[in-house]
């Protein structure tokens, strides 16, 4: 936030969230086929600067997860919640799963969307089981 | 290239000192280390100081000069920040500078003030060692990140909460007689299993506490030690550092910590030893699963086999390879910026024979210290050896 209260965007990341919110999500792919998430100027894998926005697969699989009982203050009213790292093939993405932890397992198929936290109304990545 | 000796070590009581500033804590640890070394303050040529969350906990940046002032030393001083590996990287730079002949006497250490923050505040402060955009904004806490590593480990290699509980029980048992430790009390497997959930599968007793404290070591060149007839029978013979992608999501496998493997391989090669030579280890057990990952990264156990090391009694006090005889981060406490040098201070005493738990490793000659930053996106490993004087 700036001094006058206007929010400043994080270039690259906020555009990524905008696209995800519109169902038009993408990741960044280098000339050698390595995937990564924006913002990037070079591929973190090989240093290639030849990067292109590529559509993110519609669904991914839970690679690992946890149920967080003790949150940071910015998630005080959200807890408990389930966070997961979800594998989309070329990239993985971290977010909260909209399901009880008992219903989450490694390999669970989910779709990413953008939601808001209960505590502060901030945007975050969430996953809906398919 | 000159050999680097550890001439002195100092550690404050780790625990709750909410009213004490990190500079005051460091002054105590540093004075102890300098006195232990028997070097003149005027001979100290630099202070290499680790601190992680000073901006958040004390509204204080630029802490290097404060660290030197606290020691009464007039020398260049720099703060190193690498999350929970802050003083580990500070020490590594000091080791390299003594080796390179840049200096004969250096102080490396670290300090952290944490308990003046609320639980929520310290949770938030620790979380910034993760990726702000892609992890913190998704609600990943530090225990949450390690919990996801544990979930992945259990899936790939097996293991249970009970296996992890044995790590906590072991480290608490080691801390009972260590007056520097925050928790000088034993716990049971049952109590660990019954403690409140923090981030499944990790419960309260899988996690290190929030801690205030400081530590310091005095490094000297071999020539200086000889010229001044110092009692400095422990050398740092190997140093290594590894790195990994910041966010868990960008790692190939979150059930291993390759940055620590790189650091260990470099440190072993540097010292000319192998994992088989290690007699005693201090590893970064910020969570019980972290000790398991550390043991495997250090090559002390095969991948997937570290999980039962404590339960099988191999890493306990009377086992073949005692690990975290200090109590580890789990029971000794984890003032993040002070942890790396505290491990080396404890190992130095263990090898010298004047640690309260030295009796458990009477023949030990080679020790290894493993200090991790974040979810092991940073890792520093040092090899210490007892040398003939």
mmCIF file of N, CA and C in Angstrom, chain B residues 283-357:
data_model
loop_
_atom_site.group_PDB
_atom_site.id
_atom_site.type_symbol
_atom_site.label_atom_id
_atom_site.label_comp_id
_atom_site.label_asym_id
_atom_site.label_seq_id
_atom_site.Cartn_x
_atom_site.Cartn_y
_atom_site.Cartn_z
ATOM 1 N N UNK B 283 22.355 -31.020 14.121
ATOM 2 C CA UNK B 283 21.610 -30.746 12.890
ATOM 3 C C UNK B 283 20.406 -29.854 13.162
ATOM 4 N N UNK B 284 19.919 -29.253 12.096
ATOM 5 C CA UNK B 284 18.879 -28.219 12.168
ATOM 6 C C UNK B 284 17.487 -28.861 12.278
ATOM 7 N N UNK B 285 17.081 -29.142 13.502
ATOM 8 C CA UNK B 285 15.786 -29.802 13.738
ATOM 9 C C UNK B 285 14.737 -28.781 14.151
ATOM 10 N N UNK B 286 14.477 -27.798 13.299
ATOM 11 C CA UNK B 286 13.445 -26.811 13.623
ATOM 12 C C UNK B 286 12.089 -27.495 13.767
ATOM 13 N N UNK B 287 11.921 -28.585 13.024
ATOM 14 C CA UNK B 287 10.791 -29.493 13.205
ATOM 15 C C UNK B 287 11.381 -30.899 13.189
ATOM 16 N N UNK B 288 10.673 -31.837 13.792
ATOM 17 C CA UNK B 288 11.218 -33.194 13.875
ATOM 18 C C UNK B 288 11.544 -33.749 12.492
ATOM 19 N N UNK B 289 10.692 -33.479 11.521
ATOM 20 C CA UNK B 289 10.945 -33.992 10.163
ATOM 21 C C UNK B 289 12.226 -33.380 9.589
ATOM 22 N N UNK B 290 12.573 -32.178 10.027
ATOM 23 C CA UNK B 290 13.785 -31.522 9.516
ATOM 24 C C UNK B 290 15.029 -32.294 9.945
ATOM 25 N N UNK B 291 15.015 -32.878 11.138
ATOM 26 C CA UNK B 291 16.168 -33.682 11.565
ATOM 27 C C UNK B 291 16.305 -34.913 10.662
ATOM 28 N N UNK B 292 15.189 -35.509 10.321
ATOM 29 C CA UNK B 292 15.211 -36.688 9.441
ATOM 30 C C UNK B 292 15.815 -36.322 8.082
ATOM 31 N N UNK B 293 15.347 -35.213 7.510
ATOM 32 C CA UNK B 293 15.868 -34.777 6.209
ATOM 33 C C UNK B 293 17.351 -34.446 6.312
ATOM 34 N N UNK B 294 17.753 -33.871 7.441
ATOM 35 C CA UNK B 294 19.161 -33.503 7.641
ATOM 36 C C UNK B 294 20.042 -34.746 7.665
ATOM 37 N N UNK B 295 19.633 -35.758 8.425
ATOM 38 C CA UNK B 295 20.442 -36.980 8.545
ATOM 39 C C UNK B 295 20.663 -37.621 7.184
ATOM 40 N N UNK B 296 19.620 -37.562 6.349
ATOM 41 C CA UNK B 296 19.731 -38.170 5.018
ATOM 42 C C UNK B 296 20.591 -37.303 4.092
ATOM 43 N N UNK B 297 20.420 -36.001 4.182
ATOM 44 C CA UNK B 297 21.223 -35.107 3.343
ATOM 45 C C UNK B 297 22.702 -35.190 3.686
ATOM 46 N N UNK B 298 22.996 -35.392 4.955
ATOM 47 C CA UNK B 298 24.389 -35.472 5.390
ATOM 48 C C UNK B 298 25.021 -36.815 5.034
ATOM 49 N N UNK B 299 24.214 -37.724 4.473
ATOM 50 C CA UNK B 299 24.743 -39.030 4.099
ATOM 51 C C UNK B 299 24.942 -39.955 5.289
ATOM 52 N N UNK B 300 24.374 -39.570 6.437
ATOM 53 C CA UNK B 300 24.521 -40.408 7.627
ATOM 54 C C UNK B 300 23.531 -41.567 7.581
ATOM 55 N N UNK B 301 22.449 -41.374 6.823
ATOM 56 C CA UNK B 301 21.457 -42.426 6.591
ATOM 57 C C UNK B 301 21.047 -42.364 5.127
ATOM 58 N N UNK B 302 20.667 -43.509 4.592
ATOM 59 C CA UNK B 302 20.162 -43.545 3.221
ATOM 60 C C UNK B 302 18.841 -42.789 3.152
ATOM 61 N N UNK B 303 18.515 -42.268 1.979
ATOM 62 C CA UNK B 303 17.244 -41.587 1.782
ATOM 63 C C UNK B 303 16.096 -42.539 2.142
ATOM 64 N N UNK B 304 15.205 -42.063 3.009
ATOM 65 C CA UNK B 304 14.069 -42.876 3.420
ATOM 66 C C UNK B 304 14.324 -43.686 4.683
ATOM 67 N N UNK B 305 15.585 -43.648 5.176
ATOM 68 C CA UNK B 305 15.890 -44.456 6.365
ATOM 69 C C UNK B 305 16.167 -43.637 7.619
ATOM 70 N N UNK B 306 16.206 -42.312 7.476
ATOM 71 C CA UNK B 306 16.475 -41.471 8.641
ATOM 72 C C UNK B 306 15.308 -41.403 9.612
ATOM 73 N N UNK B 307 14.136 -41.741 9.122
ATOM 74 C CA UNK B 307 12.913 -41.571 9.907
ATOM 75 C C UNK B 307 12.915 -42.411 11.191
ATOM 76 N N UNK B 308 13.587 -43.565 11.173
ATOM 77 C CA UNK B 308 13.567 -44.432 12.363
ATOM 78 C C UNK B 308 14.859 -44.355 13.177
ATOM 79 N N UNK B 309 15.749 -43.428 12.824
ATOM 80 C CA UNK B 309 17.063 -43.361 13.485
ATOM 81 C C UNK B 309 16.954 -43.143 14.990
ATOM 82 N N UNK B 310 16.065 -42.248 15.390
ATOM 83 C CA UNK B 310 15.913 -41.978 16.829
ATOM 84 C C UNK B 310 15.188 -43.143 17.499
ATOM 85 N N UNK B 311 14.146 -43.605 16.838
ATOM 86 C CA UNK B 311 13.351 -44.696 17.398
ATOM 87 C C UNK B 311 14.193 -45.954 17.599
ATOM 88 N N UNK B 312 15.117 -46.200 16.661
ATOM 89 C CA UNK B 312 15.977 -47.380 16.761
ATOM 90 C C UNK B 312 17.157 -47.177 17.709
ATOM 91 N N UNK B 313 17.280 -45.984 18.256
ATOM 92 C CA UNK B 313 18.340 -45.733 19.233
ATOM 93 C C UNK B 313 19.709 -45.480 18.635
ATOM 94 N N UNK B 314 19.768 -45.245 17.335
ATOM 95 C CA UNK B 314 21.076 -45.012 16.704
ATOM 96 C C UNK B 314 21.580 -43.596 16.986
ATOM 97 N N UNK B 315 20.644 -42.634 17.029
ATOM 98 C CA UNK B 315 21.045 -41.234 17.200
ATOM 99 C C UNK B 315 20.842 -40.731 18.631
ATOM 100 N N UNK B 316 20.490 -41.619 19.529
ATOM 101 C CA UNK B 316 20.304 -41.230 20.928
ATOM 102 C C UNK B 316 21.665 -41.107 21.624
ATOM 103 N N UNK B 317 21.642 -40.611 22.849
ATOM 104 C CA UNK B 317 22.882 -40.399 23.626
ATOM 105 C C UNK B 317 23.820 -41.588 23.589
ATOM 106 N N UNK B 318 23.262 -42.767 23.789
ATOM 107 C CA UNK B 318 24.094 -43.966 23.873
ATOM 108 C C UNK B 318 24.152 -44.750 22.571
ATOM 109 N N UNK B 319 23.620 -44.142 21.499
ATOM 110 C CA UNK B 319 23.648 -44.808 20.209
ATOM 111 C C UNK B 319 24.999 -44.675 19.522
ATOM 112 N N UNK B 320 25.094 -45.281 18.343
ATOM 113 C CA UNK B 320 26.358 -45.246 17.602
ATOM 114 C C UNK B 320 26.692 -43.847 17.077
ATOM 115 N N UNK B 321 25.654 -43.063 16.808
ATOM 116 C CA UNK B 321 25.872 -41.737 16.235
ATOM 117 C C UNK B 321 24.969 -40.712 16.946
ATOM 118 N N UNK B 322 25.414 -40.211 18.081
ATOM 119 C CA UNK B 322 24.564 -39.245 18.803
ATOM 120 C C UNK B 322 24.342 -37.973 17.983
ATOM 121 N N UNK B 323 23.084 -37.566 17.897
ATOM 122 C CA UNK B 323 22.732 -36.367 17.125
ATOM 123 C C UNK B 323 21.994 -35.389 18.033
ATOM 124 N N UNK B 324 22.434 -34.164 17.991
ATOM 125 C CA UNK B 324 21.857 -33.088 18.799
ATOM 126 C C UNK B 324 21.975 -33.357 20.294
ATOM 127 N N UNK B 325 23.196 -33.629 20.722
ATOM 128 C CA UNK B 325 23.459 -33.809 22.154
ATOM 129 C C UNK B 325 23.219 -32.520 22.927
ATOM 130 N N UNK B 326 23.121 -31.403 22.228
ATOM 131 C CA UNK B 326 22.817 -30.129 22.886
ATOM 132 C C UNK B 326 21.343 -30.034 23.271
ATOM 133 N N UNK B 327 20.530 -30.890 22.660
ATOM 134 C CA UNK B 327 19.078 -30.745 22.776
ATOM 135 C C UNK B 327 18.479 -30.299 21.447
ATOM 136 N N UNK B 328 19.364 -29.859 20.554
ATOM 137 C CA UNK B 328 18.890 -29.437 19.229
ATOM 138 C C UNK B 328 18.017 -28.197 19.316
ATOM 139 N N UNK B 329 17.544 -27.760 18.158
ATOM 140 C CA UNK B 329 16.662 -26.602 18.141
ATOM 141 C C UNK B 329 15.392 -26.914 18.920
ATOM 142 N N UNK B 330 15.008 -28.178 18.887
ATOM 143 C CA UNK B 330 13.759 -28.628 19.503
ATOM 144 C C UNK B 330 13.697 -28.332 20.996
ATOM 145 N N UNK B 331 14.785 -28.638 21.713
ATOM 146 C CA UNK B 331 14.763 -28.448 23.159
ATOM 147 C C UNK B 331 15.723 -27.369 23.636
ATOM 148 N N UNK B 332 16.820 -27.194 22.907
ATOM 149 C CA UNK B 332 17.748 -26.122 23.293
ATOM 150 C C UNK B 332 17.132 -24.773 22.953
ATOM 151 N N UNK B 333 16.308 -24.751 21.877
ATOM 152 C CA UNK B 333 15.691 -23.510 21.439
ATOM 153 C C UNK B 333 16.290 -23.039 20.124
ATOM 154 N N UNK B 334 15.600 -22.116 19.467
ATOM 155 C CA UNK B 334 15.987 -21.694 18.120
ATOM 156 C C UNK B 334 15.856 -20.181 17.951
ATOM 157 N N UNK B 335 16.793 -19.422 18.547
ATOM 158 C CA UNK B 335 16.842 -17.993 18.247
ATOM 159 C C UNK B 335 17.475 -17.887 16.858
ATOM 160 N N UNK B 336 16.676 -17.755 15.830
ATOM 161 C CA UNK B 336 17.073 -18.142 14.472
ATOM 162 C C UNK B 336 18.456 -17.662 14.024
ATOM 163 N N UNK B 337 18.749 -16.380 14.236
ATOM 164 C CA UNK B 337 20.039 -15.861 13.783
ATOM 165 C C UNK B 337 21.221 -16.391 14.578
ATOM 166 N N UNK B 338 20.976 -16.955 15.742
ATOM 167 C CA UNK B 338 22.057 -17.441 16.611
ATOM 168 C C UNK B 338 22.310 -18.927 16.467
ATOM 169 N N UNK B 339 21.422 -19.620 15.790
ATOM 170 C CA UNK B 339 21.462 -21.083 15.804
ATOM 171 C C UNK B 339 22.717 -21.680 15.155
ATOM 172 N N UNK B 340 23.095 -21.201 14.006
ATOM 173 C CA UNK B 340 24.224 -21.801 13.278
ATOM 174 C C UNK B 340 25.508 -21.808 14.086
ATOM 175 N N UNK B 341 25.843 -20.680 14.699
ATOM 176 C CA UNK B 341 27.083 -20.646 15.481
ATOM 177 C C UNK B 341 26.908 -21.349 16.823
ATOM 178 N N UNK B 342 25.681 -21.434 17.318
ATOM 179 C CA UNK B 342 25.501 -22.172 18.581
ATOM 180 C C UNK B 342 25.783 -23.653 18.358
ATOM 181 N N UNK B 343 25.415 -24.174 17.178
ATOM 182 C CA UNK B 343 25.698 -25.579 16.879
ATOM 183 C C UNK B 343 27.205 -25.840 16.885
ATOM 184 N N UNK B 344 27.955 -24.907 16.292
ATOM 185 C CA UNK B 344 29.411 -25.063 16.216
ATOM 186 C C UNK B 344 30.036 -24.879 17.603
ATOM 187 N N UNK B 345 29.464 -23.978 18.396
ATOM 188 C CA UNK B 345 29.947 -23.793 19.767
ATOM 189 C C UNK B 345 29.733 -25.085 20.578
ATOM 190 N N UNK B 346 28.567 -25.680 20.429
ATOM 191 C CA UNK B 346 28.272 -26.921 21.171
ATOM 192 C C UNK B 346 29.188 -28.046 20.712
ATOM 193 N N UNK B 347 29.372 -28.167 19.390
ATOM 194 C CA UNK B 347 30.234 -29.232 18.860
ATOM 195 C C UNK B 347 31.680 -29.061 19.330
ATOM 196 N N UNK B 348 32.128 -27.811 19.367
ATOM 197 C CA UNK B 348 33.497 -27.541 19.824
ATOM 198 C C UNK B 348 33.677 -28.074 21.243
ATOM 199 N N UNK B 349 32.717 -27.786 22.097
ATOM 200 C CA UNK B 349 32.797 -28.249 23.482
ATOM 201 C C UNK B 349 32.680 -29.772 23.556
ATOM 202 N N UNK B 350 31.819 -30.337 22.718
ATOM 203 C CA UNK B 350 31.678 -31.799 22.718
ATOM 204 C C UNK B 350 33.002 -32.459 22.355
ATOM 205 N N UNK B 351 33.690 -31.899 21.352
ATOM 206 C CA UNK B 351 34.959 -32.486 20.911
ATOM 207 C C UNK B 351 36.090 -32.192 21.902
ATOM 208 N N UNK B 352 36.039 -31.001 22.508
ATOM 209 C CA UNK B 352 37.081 -30.647 23.488
ATOM 210 C C UNK B 352 36.949 -31.490 24.751
ATOM 211 N N UNK B 353 35.720 -31.915 25.013
ATOM 212 C CA UNK B 353 35.493 -32.724 26.207
ATOM 213 C C UNK B 353 34.971 -31.940 27.393
ATOM 214 N N UNK B 354 34.618 -30.649 27.168
ATOM 215 C CA UNK B 354 34.095 -29.879 28.311
ATOM 216 C C UNK B 354 32.614 -29.519 28.154
ATOM 217 N N UNK B 355 31.910 -30.291 27.329
ATOM 218 C CA UNK B 355 30.458 -30.139 27.217
ATOM 219 C C UNK B 355 29.815 -31.074 28.246
ATOM 220 N N UNK B 356 28.681 -30.664 28.755
ATOM 221 C CA UNK B 356 28.024 -31.485 29.779
ATOM 222 C C UNK B 356 27.699 -32.888 29.244
ATOM 223 N N UNK B 357 27.566 -33.005 27.926
ATOM 224 C CA UNK B 357 27.278 -34.322 27.338
ATOM 225 C C UNK B 357 28.479 -34.964 26.652
#
